[in-house]
PDB file of N, CA and C in Angstrom:
ATOM      1  N   MET A1326       0.699  -3.216  27.309  1.00 57.00           N
ATOM      2  CA  MET A1326       1.580  -3.194  25.713  1.00 57.00           C
ATOM      3  C   MET A1326       0.548  -2.446  25.021  1.00 57.00           C
ATOM      4  N   THR A1327       1.234  -1.627  24.245  1.00 73.00           N
ATOM      5  CA  THR A1327       0.393  -0.825  23.072  1.00 73.00           C
ATOM      6  C   THR A1327       0.446  -1.658  21.894  1.00 73.00           C
ATOM      7  N   GLN A1328      -0.507  -1.351  20.994  1.00 79.00           N
ATOM      8  CA  GLN A1328      -0.500  -2.205  19.672  1.00 79.00           C
ATOM      9  C   GLN A1328       0.179  -1.386  18.725  1.00 79.00           C
ATOM     10  N   PRO A1329       1.041  -2.116  17.856  1.00 87.00           N
ATOM     11  CA  PRO A1329       1.711  -1.709  16.762  1.00 87.00           C
ATOM     12  C   PRO A1329       0.787  -0.871  15.895  1.00 87.00           C
ATOM     13  N   ILE A1330       1.102   0.212  15.187  1.00 92.00           N
ATOM     14  CA  ILE A1330       0.265   0.928  14.020  1.00 92.00           C
ATOM     15  C   ILE A1330       1.125   1.316  13.226  1.00 92.00           C
ATOM     16  N   VAL A1331       0.495   1.254  11.994  1.00 96.00           N
ATOM     17  CA  VAL A1331       1.048   1.660  10.813  1.00 96.00           C
ATOM     18  C   VAL A1331       0.403   3.028  10.200  1.00 96.00           C
ATOM     19  N   THR A1332       1.033   4.254  10.384  1.00 97.00           N
ATOM     20  CA  THR A1332       0.401   5.363   9.787  1.00 97.00           C
ATOM     21  C   THR A1332       0.289   5.194   8.231  1.00 97.00           C
ATOM     22  N   LYS A1333      -0.556   6.458   7.675  1.00 98.00           N
ATOM     23  CA  LYS A1333      -0.366   6.405   6.398  1.00 98.00           C
ATOM     24  C   LYS A1333       0.757   7.166   5.975  1.00 98.00           C
ATOM     25  N   GLN A1334       1.486   8.054   6.699  1.00 98.00           N
ATOM     26  CA  GLN A1334       2.816   8.564   6.493  1.00 98.00           C
ATOM     27  C   GLN A1334       3.768   7.702   6.267  1.00 98.00           C
ATOM     28  N   GLN A1335       3.617   6.511   7.136  1.00 98.00           N
ATOM     29  CA  GLN A1335       4.814   5.344   7.250  1.00 98.00           C
ATOM     30  C   GLN A1335       4.666   4.863   5.833  1.00 98.00           C
ATOM     31  N   LEU A1336       3.413   4.457   5.517  1.00 98.00           N
ATOM     32  CA  LEU A1336       3.241   3.615   4.024  1.00 98.00           C
ATOM     33  C   LEU A1336       3.691   4.741   3.231  1.00 98.00           C
ATOM     34  N   ILE A1337       3.207   5.645   3.108  1.00 98.00           N
ATOM     35  CA  ILE A1337       4.042   6.467   1.952  1.00 98.00           C
ATOM     36  C   ILE A1337       5.636   6.874   2.243  1.00 98.00           C
ATOM     37  N   ASP A1338       6.039   6.826   3.250  1.00 98.00           N
ATOM     38  CA  ASP A1338       7.521   6.864   3.160  1.00 98.00           C
ATOM     39  C   ASP A1338       8.056   5.674   2.651  1.00 98.00           C
ATOM     40  N   THR A1339       7.543   4.520   3.016  1.00 98.00           N
ATOM     41  CA  THR A1339       8.238   2.957   2.445  1.00 98.00           C
ATOM     42  C   THR A1339       8.038   2.964   1.152  1.00 98.00           C
ATOM     43  N   LEU A1340       6.628   3.402   0.662  1.00 98.00           N
ATOM     44  CA  LEU A1340       6.617   3.200  -0.890  1.00 98.00           C
ATOM     45  C   LEU A1340       7.553   4.230  -1.582  1.00 98.00           C
ATOM     46  N   THR A1341       7.774   5.585  -1.182  1.00 98.00           N
ATOM     47  CA  THR A1341       8.634   6.506  -1.681  1.00 98.00           C
ATOM     48  C   THR A1341       9.933   5.940  -1.475  1.00 98.00           C
ATOM     49  N   LEU A1342      10.703   5.437  -0.715  1.00 98.00           N
ATOM     50  CA  LEU A1342      11.746   4.811  -0.419  1.00 98.00           C
ATOM     51  C   LEU A1342      11.899   3.757  -1.746  1.00 98.00           C
ATOM     52  N   TRP A1343      10.925   3.238  -2.017  1.00 98.00           N
ATOM     53  CA  TRP A1343      10.987   2.049  -3.179  1.00 98.00           C
ATOM     54  C   TRP A1343      10.958   3.016  -4.132  1.00 98.00           C
ATOM     55  N   GLU A1344      10.032   3.656  -4.499  1.00 98.00           N
ATOM     56  CA  GLU A1344       9.986   4.574  -5.882  1.00 98.00           C
ATOM     57  C   GLU A1344      11.359   4.923  -6.096  1.00 98.00           C
ATOM     58  N   GLN A1345      12.290   5.454  -5.075  1.00 98.00           N
ATOM     59  CA  GLN A1345      13.590   6.363  -5.265  1.00 98.00           C
ATOM     60  C   GLN A1345      14.688   5.255  -5.447  1.00 98.00           C
ATOM     61  N   SER A1346      14.214   4.050  -5.597  1.00 98.00           N
ATOM     62  CA  SER A1346      15.190   2.898  -5.489  1.00 98.00           C
ATOM     63  C   SER A1346      16.204   2.792  -4.440  1.00 98.00           C
ATOM     64  N   LYS A1347      15.658   3.325  -3.191  1.00 98.00           N
ATOM     65  CA  LYS A1347      16.549   3.092  -1.909  1.00 98.00           C
ATOM     66  C   LYS A1347      16.154   1.862  -1.179  1.00 98.00           C
ATOM     67  N   ILE A1348      14.891   1.018  -1.645  1.00 98.00           N
ATOM     68  CA  ILE A1348      14.579  -0.362  -1.337  1.00 98.00           C
ATOM     69  C   ILE A1348      14.302  -0.820  -2.495  1.00 98.00           C
ATOM     70  N   ASP A1349      14.679  -2.236  -2.654  1.00 98.00           N
ATOM     71  CA  ASP A1349      14.263  -2.773  -3.479  1.00 98.00           C
ATOM     72  C   ASP A1349      12.817  -3.694  -3.438  1.00 98.00           C
ATOM     73  N   ASN A1350      12.334  -4.452  -4.353  1.00 98.00           N
ATOM     74  CA  ASN A1350      11.165  -5.061  -4.401  1.00 98.00           C
ATOM     75  C   ASN A1350      10.977  -6.082  -3.336  1.00 98.00           C
ATOM     76  N   ALA A1351      12.059  -6.938  -2.942  1.00 98.00           N
ATOM     77  CA  ALA A1351      12.168  -7.773  -1.862  1.00 98.00           C
ATOM     78  C   ALA A1351      12.112  -7.017  -0.708  1.00 98.00           C
ATOM     79  N   GLN A1352      12.449  -6.003  -0.269  1.00 98.00           N
ATOM     80  CA  GLN A1352      12.547  -4.897   0.746  1.00 98.00           C
ATOM     81  C   GLN A1352      11.254  -4.303   0.976  1.00 98.00           C
ATOM     82  N   LEU A1353      10.713  -3.841   0.167  1.00 98.00           N
ATOM     83  CA  LEU A1353       9.504  -3.410   0.188  1.00 98.00           C
ATOM     84  C   LEU A1353       8.420  -4.315   0.721  1.00 98.00           C
ATOM     85  N   GLN A1354       8.356  -5.857   0.084  1.00 98.00           N
ATOM     86  CA  GLN A1354       7.499  -6.735   0.338  1.00 98.00           C
ATOM     87  C   GLN A1354       7.799  -7.379   1.751  1.00 98.00           C
ATOM     88  N   ASP A1355       8.965  -7.470   2.155  1.00 97.00           N
ATOM     89  CA  ASP A1355       9.326  -7.718   3.698  1.00 97.00           C
ATOM     90  C   ASP A1355       8.665  -6.534   4.566  1.00 97.00           C
ATOM     91  N   TRP A1356       8.676  -5.546   4.339  1.00 97.00           N
ATOM     92  CA  TRP A1356       8.292  -4.283   5.231  1.00 97.00           C
ATOM     93  C   TRP A1356       6.579  -4.407   5.076  1.00 97.00           C
ATOM     94  N   MET A1357       6.060  -4.806   3.973  1.00 96.00           N
ATOM     95  CA  MET A1357       4.720  -5.070   4.065  1.00 96.00           C
ATOM     96  C   MET A1357       4.398  -6.228   4.787  1.00 96.00           C
ATOM     97  N   VAL A1358       5.199  -7.359   4.853  1.00 94.00           N
ATOM     98  CA  VAL A1358       4.898  -8.409   5.703  1.00 94.00           C
ATOM     99  C   VAL A1358       4.966  -8.380   7.075  1.00 94.00           C
ATOM    100  N   THR A1359       6.232  -7.874   7.163  1.00 93.00           N
ATOM    101  CA  THR A1359       6.385  -7.374   8.613  1.00 93.00           C
ATOM    102  C   THR A1359       5.433  -6.347   9.528  1.00 93.00           C
ATOM    103  N   HIS A1360       4.886  -5.562   8.631  1.00 93.00           N
ATOM    104  CA  HIS A1360       4.089  -4.710   9.245  1.00 93.00           C
ATOM    105  C   HIS A1360       2.182  -4.902   8.922  1.00 93.00           C
ATOM    106  N   PHE A1361       1.916  -5.715   8.201  1.00 90.00           N
ATOM    107  CA  PHE A1361       0.601  -6.041   7.632  1.00 90.00           C
ATOM    108  C   PHE A1361       0.192  -7.407   8.315  1.00 90.00           C
ATOM    109  N   ASP A1362       1.016  -8.392   8.561  1.00 78.00           N
ATOM    110  CA  ASP A1362       0.693  -9.589   8.988  1.00 78.00           C
ATOM    111  C   ASP A1362       0.056  -9.716  10.378  1.00 78.00           C
ATOM    112  N   PRO A1363       0.812  -9.121  11.021  1.00 77.00           N
ATOM    113  CA  PRO A1363       0.580  -9.224  12.606  1.00 77.00           C
ATOM    114  C   PRO A1363      -1.288  -8.693  12.773  1.00 77.00           C
ATOM    115  N   PRO A1364      -1.944  -9.836  13.220  1.00 80.00           N
ATOM    116  CA  PRO A1364      -3.413  -9.263  13.498  1.00 80.00           C
ATOM    117  C   PRO A1364      -3.660  -8.246  14.306  1.00 80.00           C
ATOM    118  N   GLU A1365      -2.612  -7.869  15.283  1.00 84.00           N
ATOM    119  CA  GLU A1365      -3.113  -6.878  16.157  1.00 84.00           C
ATOM    120  C   GLU A1365      -2.769  -5.573  15.658  1.00 84.00           C
ATOM    121  N   THR A1366      -1.702  -5.404  14.646  1.00 90.00           N
ATOM    122  CA  THR A1366      -1.448  -4.168  13.943  1.00 90.00           C
ATOM    123  C   THR A1366      -2.671  -3.388  13.678  1.00 90.00           C
ATOM    124  N   LEU A1367      -2.781  -1.961  13.964  1.00 93.00           N
ATOM    125  CA  LEU A1367      -3.714  -1.037  13.800  1.00 93.00           C
ATOM    126  C   LEU A1367      -3.363  -0.463  12.256  1.00 93.00           C
ATOM    127  N   ILE A1368      -3.740  -0.499  11.482  1.00 95.00           N
ATOM    128  CA  ILE A1368      -3.543   0.061   9.878  1.00 95.00           C
ATOM    129  C   ILE A1368      -4.437   1.420   9.956  1.00 95.00           C
ATOM    130  N   GLY A1369      -3.675   2.455   9.647  1.00 95.00           N
ATOM    131  CA  GLY A1369      -4.574   3.864   9.473  1.00 95.00           C
ATOM    132  C   GLY A1369      -5.432   4.270  10.495  1.00 95.00           C
ATOM    133  N   GLU A1370      -5.031   3.974  11.801  1.00 92.00           N
ATOM    134  CA  GLU A1370      -5.909   4.221  12.786  1.00 92.00           C
ATOM    135  C   GLU A1370      -6.847   5.508  12.578  1.00 92.00           C
ATOM    136  N   ASP A1371      -6.013   6.579  12.732  1.00 93.00           N
ATOM    137  CA  ASP A1371      -6.469   7.994  12.478  1.00 93.00           C
ATOM    138  C   ASP A1371      -7.019   8.348  11.103  1.00 93.00           C
ATOM    139  N   GLU A1372      -7.256   7.562  10.134  1.00 96.00           N
ATOM    140  CA  GLU A1372      -7.462   7.957   9.050  1.00 96.00           C
ATOM    141  C   GLU A1372      -9.018   7.595   8.720  1.00 96.00           C
ATOM    142  N   ALA A1373      -9.468   8.188   7.680  1.00 95.00           N
ATOM    143  CA  ALA A1373     -11.066   8.022   7.323  1.00 95.00           C
ATOM    144  C   ALA A1373     -11.055   6.404   6.902  1.00 95.00           C
ATOM    145  N   GLU A1374     -12.374   6.042   6.955  1.00 96.00           N
ATOM    146  CA  GLU A1374     -12.704   4.533   6.807  1.00 96.00           C
ATOM    147  C   GLU A1374     -12.163   4.091   5.257  1.00 96.00           C
ATOM    148  N   LEU A1375     -12.409   4.872   4.394  1.00 96.00           N
ATOM    149  CA  LEU A1375     -11.656   4.626   2.924  1.00 96.00           C
ATOM    150  C   LEU A1375     -10.384   4.488   2.753  1.00 96.00           C
ATOM    151  N   VAL A1376      -9.653   5.508   3.463  1.00 97.00           N
ATOM    152  CA  VAL A1376      -8.185   5.490   3.581  1.00 97.00           C
ATOM    153  C   VAL A1376      -7.868   4.195   4.269  1.00 97.00           C
ATOM    154  N   GLN A1377      -7.992   4.146   5.112  1.00 96.00           N
ATOM    155  CA  GLN A1377      -7.825   2.836   5.869  1.00 96.00           C
ATOM    156  C   GLN A1377      -7.836   1.251   4.913  1.00 96.00           C
ATOM    157  N   GLU A1378      -9.030   1.400   4.295  1.00 97.00           N
ATOM    158  CA  GLU A1378      -9.552   0.302   3.577  1.00 97.00           C
ATOM    159  C   GLU A1378      -8.240   0.107   2.119  1.00 97.00           C
ATOM    160  N   ALA A1379      -8.047   1.531   1.879  1.00 98.00           N
ATOM    161  CA  ALA A1379      -6.874   1.617   0.820  1.00 98.00           C
ATOM    162  C   ALA A1379      -5.554   0.959   1.123  1.00 98.00           C
ATOM    163  N   MET A1380      -5.249   1.479   2.245  1.00 98.00           N
ATOM    164  CA  MET A1380      -3.949   0.993   3.076  1.00 98.00           C
ATOM    165  C   MET A1380      -3.882  -0.268   3.218  1.00 98.00           C
ATOM    166  N   HIS A1381      -5.209  -1.143   3.687  1.00 96.00           N
ATOM    167  CA  HIS A1381      -5.326  -2.474   3.802  1.00 96.00           C
ATOM    168  C   HIS A1381      -5.015  -3.079   2.177  1.00 96.00           C
ATOM    169  N   ILE A1382      -5.478  -2.885   1.349  1.00 97.00           N
ATOM    170  CA  ILE A1382      -5.305  -3.211  -0.131  1.00 97.00           C
ATOM    171  C   ILE A1382      -3.943  -3.035  -0.672  1.00 97.00           C
ATOM    172  N   ILE A1383      -3.358  -1.724  -0.479  1.00 98.00           N
ATOM    173  CA  ILE A1383      -2.270  -1.645  -0.975  1.00 98.00           C
ATOM    174  C   ILE A1383      -1.233  -2.711  -0.445  1.00 98.00           C
ATOM    175  N   MET A1384      -1.370  -2.809   0.901  1.00 97.00           N
ATOM    176  CA  MET A1384      -0.439  -3.460   1.710  1.00 97.00           C
ATOM    177  C   MET A1384      -0.574  -4.781   1.477  1.00 97.00           C
ATOM    178  N   ASN A1385      -1.692  -5.181   1.233  1.00 96.00           N
ATOM    179  CA  ASN A1385      -2.075  -6.674   1.037  1.00 96.00           C
ATOM    180  C   ASN A1385      -1.538  -7.184  -0.407  1.00 96.00           C
ATOM    181  N   GLU A1386      -1.789  -6.334  -1.597  1.00 97.00           N
ATOM    182  CA  GLU A1386      -1.240  -6.422  -2.900  1.00 97.00           C
ATOM    183  C   GLU A1386       0.202  -6.268  -2.754  1.00 97.00           C
ATOM    184  N   TYR A1387       1.014  -5.560  -2.175  1.00 98.00           N
ATOM    185  CA  TYR A1387       2.415  -5.733  -2.193  1.00 98.00           C
ATOM    186  C   TYR A1387       2.883  -6.914  -1.249  1.00 98.00           C
ATOM    187  N   GLU A1388       2.178  -7.318  -0.581  1.00 96.00           N
ATOM    188  CA  GLU A1388       2.538  -8.583   0.349  1.00 96.00           C
ATOM    189  C   GLU A1388       2.592  -9.801  -0.537  1.00 96.00           C
ATOM    190  N   LEU A1389       1.432  -9.865  -1.158  1.00 96.00           N
ATOM    191  CA  LEU A1389       1.317 -11.161  -1.804  1.00 96.00           C
ATOM    192  C   LEU A1389       1.724 -11.207  -3.274  1.00 96.00           C
ATOM    193  N   ALA A1390       1.919 -10.179  -3.970  1.00 97.00           N
ATOM    194  CA  ALA A1390       2.334 -10.176  -5.505  1.00 97.00           C
ATOM    195  C   ALA A1390       3.861 -10.720  -5.589  1.00 97.00           C
ATOM    196  N   LYS A1391       3.733 -11.288  -6.561  1.00 97.00           N
ATOM    197  CA  LYS A1391       5.211 -12.049  -7.204  1.00 97.00           C
ATOM    198  C   LYS A1391       6.282 -10.595  -7.219  1.00 97.00           C
ATOM    199  N   LEU A1392       7.514 -10.732  -6.754  1.00 97.00           N
ATOM    200  CA  LEU A1392       8.409  -9.533  -6.863  1.00 97.00           C
ATOM    201  C   LEU A1392       8.619  -9.174  -8.222  1.00 97.00           C
ATOM    202  N   ASP A1393       8.591  -9.946  -9.031  1.00 97.00           N
ATOM    203  CA  ASP A1393       8.714  -9.479 -10.525  1.00 97.00           C
ATOM    204  C   ASP A1393       7.563  -8.664 -11.204  1.00 97.00           C
ATOM    205  N   LYS A1394       6.727  -8.833 -10.549  1.00 97.00           N
ATOM    206  CA  LYS A1394       5.042  -8.345 -10.917  1.00 97.00           C
ATOM    207  C   LYS A1394       4.984  -6.764 -10.414  1.00 97.00           C
ATOM    208  N   PHE A1395       5.940  -6.315  -9.550  1.00 98.00           N
ATOM    209  CA  PHE A1395       5.900  -4.796  -9.212  1.00 98.00           C
ATOM    210  C   PHE A1395       6.079  -3.819 -10.580  1.00 98.00           C
ATOM    211  N   LYS A1396       5.428  -3.170 -10.660  1.00 97.00           N
ATOM    212  CA  LYS A1396       5.741  -1.968 -11.778  1.00 97.00           C
ATOM    213  C   LYS A1396       5.783  -0.742 -11.075  1.00 97.00           C
ATOM    214  N   PRO A1397       6.968   0.027 -11.695  1.00 96.00           N
ATOM    215  CA  PRO A1397       7.129   1.506 -10.991  1.00 96.00           C
ATOM    216  C   PRO A1397       5.751   2.241 -11.100  1.00 96.00           C
ATOM    217  N   GLU A1398       5.097   1.927 -11.825  1.00 96.00           N
ATOM    218  CA  GLU A1398       3.959   3.144 -12.043  1.00 96.00           C
ATOM    219  C   GLU A1398       3.037   2.765 -10.852  1.00 96.00           C
ATOM    220  N   GLY A1399       3.138   1.559  -9.978  1.00 97.00           N
ATOM    221  CA  GLY A1399       2.367   1.283  -8.807  1.00 97.00           C
ATOM    222  C   GLY A1399       2.488   2.108  -7.964  1.00 97.00           C
ATOM    223  N   TYR A1400       3.654   2.902  -7.710  1.00 98.00           N
ATOM    224  CA  TYR A1400       3.798   4.196  -6.674  1.00 98.00           C
ATOM    225  C   TYR A1400       2.674   5.182  -7.022  1.00 98.00           C
ATOM    226  N   ASN A1401       2.627   5.634  -7.977  1.00 98.00           N
ATOM    227  CA  ASN A1401       1.770   6.631  -8.551  1.00 98.00           C
ATOM    228  C   ASN A1401       0.391   6.225  -8.201  1.00 98.00           C
ATOM    229  N   PHE A1402       0.152   4.842  -8.544  1.00 98.00           N
ATOM    230  CA  PHE A1402      -1.359   4.574  -8.657  1.00 98.00           C
ATOM    231  C   PHE A1402      -1.454   4.377  -6.951  1.00 98.00           C
ATOM    232  N   ALA A1403      -0.807   3.949  -6.367  1.00 98.00           N
ATOM    233  CA  ALA A1403      -0.644   3.754  -4.766  1.00 98.00           C
ATOM    234  C   ALA A1403      -1.022   5.385  -3.932  1.00 98.00           C
ATOM    235  N   MET A1404      -0.313   5.965  -4.468  1.00 98.00           N
ATOM    236  CA  MET A1404      -0.386   7.515  -3.886  1.00 98.00           C
ATOM    237  C   MET A1404      -1.748   8.279  -4.184  1.00 98.00           C
ATOM    238  N   GLN A1405      -2.522   7.959  -5.452  1.00 98.00           N
ATOM    239  CA  GLN A1405      -3.876   8.506  -5.807  1.00 98.00           C
ATOM    240  C   GLN A1405      -4.854   7.645  -4.910  1.00 98.00           C
ATOM    241  N   PHE A1406      -4.644   6.496  -4.648  1.00 98.00           N
ATOM    242  CA  PHE A1406      -5.575   5.541  -4.137  1.00 98.00           C
ATOM    243  C   PHE A1406      -5.591   5.978  -2.700  1.00 98.00           C
ATOM    244  N   LEU A1407      -4.507   6.368  -2.153  1.00 98.00           N
ATOM    245  CA  LEU A1407      -4.541   6.851  -0.589  1.00 98.00           C
ATOM    246  C   LEU A1407      -5.354   8.156  -0.414  1.00 98.00           C
ATOM    247  N   GLN A1408      -5.580   9.129  -1.601  1.00 97.00           N
ATOM    248  CA  GLN A1408      -6.374  10.232  -1.677  1.00 97.00           C
ATOM    249  C   GLN A1408      -7.545   9.955  -1.988  1.00 97.00           C
ATOM    250  N   CYS A1409      -8.179   8.885  -2.056  1.00 96.00           N
ATOM    251  CA  CYS A1409      -9.457   8.392  -2.420  1.00 96.00           C
ATOM    252  C   CYS A1409     -10.648   9.052  -1.754  1.00 96.00           C
ATOM    253  N   THR A1410     -11.847   8.986  -2.250  1.00 96.00           N
ATOM    254  CA  THR A1410     -13.033   9.598  -1.804  1.00 96.00           C
ATOM    255  C   THR A1410     -14.111   8.739  -2.306  1.00 96.00           C
ATOM    256  N   GLU A1411     -15.363   8.819  -1.709  1.00 96.00           N
ATOM    257  CA  GLU A1411     -16.420   7.838  -2.063  1.00 96.00           C
ATOM    258  C   GLU A1411     -16.544   7.721  -3.414  1.00 96.00           C
ATOM    259  N   GLU A1412     -16.493   9.038  -4.008  1.00 97.00           N
ATOM    260  CA  GLU A1412     -16.685   8.899  -5.676  1.00 97.00           C
ATOM    261  C   GLU A1412     -15.767   8.163  -6.372  1.00 97.00           C
ATOM    262  N   ASN A1413     -14.602   8.163  -5.869  1.00 98.00           N
ATOM    263  CA  ASN A1413     -13.516   7.392  -6.900  1.00 98.00           C
ATOM    264  C   ASN A1413     -12.800   6.379  -6.508  1.00 98.00           C
ATOM    265  N   PHE A1414     -13.296   5.923  -5.097  1.00 98.00           N
ATOM    266  CA  PHE A1414     -12.500   4.856  -4.378  1.00 98.00           C
ATOM    267  C   PHE A1414     -12.204   3.453  -5.498  1.00 98.00           C
ATOM    268  N   VAL A1415     -13.570   3.162  -5.959  1.00 98.00           N
ATOM    269  CA  VAL A1415     -13.629   1.828  -6.861  1.00 98.00           C
ATOM    270  C   VAL A1415     -12.753   1.824  -7.942  1.00 98.00           C
ATOM    271  N   GLN A1416     -12.711   3.116  -8.584  1.00 98.00           N
ATOM    272  CA  GLN A1416     -12.000   3.327  -9.801  1.00 98.00           C
ATOM    273  C   GLN A1416     -10.505   3.452  -9.464  1.00 98.00           C
ATOM    274  N   LEU A1417     -10.172   4.258  -8.298  1.00 98.00           N
ATOM    275  CA  LEU A1417      -8.718   3.894  -8.171  1.00 98.00           C
ATOM    276  C   LEU A1417      -8.308   3.034  -7.629  1.00 98.00           C
ATOM    277  N   ARG A1418      -9.216   1.797  -6.602  1.00 98.00           N
ATOM    278  CA  ARG A1418      -8.562   0.651  -6.332  1.00 98.00           C
ATOM    279  C   ARG A1418      -8.451  -0.115  -7.592  1.00 98.00           C
ATOM    280  N   GLN A1419      -9.286  -0.191  -8.548  1.00 98.00           N
ATOM    281  CA  GLN A1419      -9.022  -0.960  -9.927  1.00 98.00           C
ATOM    282  C   GLN A1419      -7.954  -0.439 -10.548  1.00 98.00           C
ATOM    283  N   GLN A1420      -7.623   0.750 -10.709  1.00 98.00           N
ATOM    284  CA  GLN A1420      -6.358   1.264 -11.429  1.00 98.00           C
ATOM    285  C   GLN A1420      -5.241   0.788 -10.645  1.00 98.00           C
ATOM    286  N   PHE A1421      -5.138   0.812  -9.246  1.00 98.00           N
ATOM    287  CA  PHE A1421      -3.923   0.456  -8.360  1.00 98.00           C
ATOM    288  C   PHE A1421      -3.805  -1.086  -8.725  1.00 98.00           C
ATOM    289  N   ILE A1422      -4.783  -1.957  -8.764  1.00 97.00           N
ATOM    290  CA  ILE A1422      -4.675  -3.209  -8.591  1.00 97.00           C
ATOM    291  C   ILE A1422      -4.292  -3.881 -10.091  1.00 97.00           C
ATOM    292  N   HIS A1423      -4.688  -3.161 -11.171  1.00 96.00           N
ATOM    293  CA  HIS A1423      -4.733  -3.530 -12.523  1.00 96.00           C
ATOM    294  C   HIS A1423      -3.642  -2.827 -13.198  1.00 96.00           C
ATOM    295  N   GLN A1424      -3.371  -2.002 -12.684  1.00 97.00           N
ATOM    296  CA  GLN A1424      -1.970  -1.144 -13.291  1.00 97.00           C
ATOM    297  C   GLN A1424      -0.954  -1.020 -12.767  1.00 97.00           C
ATOM    298  N   GLY A1425      -0.889  -1.123 -11.592  1.00 97.00           N
ATOM    299  CA  GLY A1425       0.423  -1.199 -10.680  1.00 97.00           C
ATOM    300  C   GLY A1425       1.000  -2.263 -10.508  1.00 97.00           C
ATOM    301  N   PHE A1426       0.759  -3.718 -11.388  1.00 97.00           N
ATOM    302  CA  PHE A1426       1.156  -4.632 -11.469  1.00 97.00           C
ATOM    303  C   PHE A1426       1.295  -5.252 -12.805  1.00 97.00           C
ATOM    304  N   SER A1427       2.073  -6.088 -13.072  1.00 94.00           N
ATOM    305  CA  SER A1427       1.932  -6.806 -14.616  1.00 94.00           C
ATOM    306  C   SER A1427       1.318  -8.028 -14.223  1.00 94.00           C
ATOM    307  N   ASP A1428       0.365  -8.446 -15.142  1.00 80.00           N
ATOM    308  CA  ASP A1428       0.010  -9.908 -15.242  1.00 80.00           C
ATOM    309  C   ASP A1428       0.880 -11.127 -15.084  1.00 80.00           C
TER     310      ASP A1428
END
């Protein structure tokens, strides 16, 4: 049996559906829970380590945040974070977490 895999493109596609209002906050969170919770799931297996870490953070935040805390701007911050480099990882992580959700 093969391990389930979440690719960067799958994450982008799901976030894009949300950004385009084709799925709502609850459906986005449900996707995150379904695809992030199983410990055997490989997240971004073929991506650079920093991108894998960014994917984990994005999925974890959307999994745990209260639905009414999701901000539309979170999509753009997530997309930027998925393009991170060593030089901007911390900045983009902070931007996504602190500006992608309301307090």
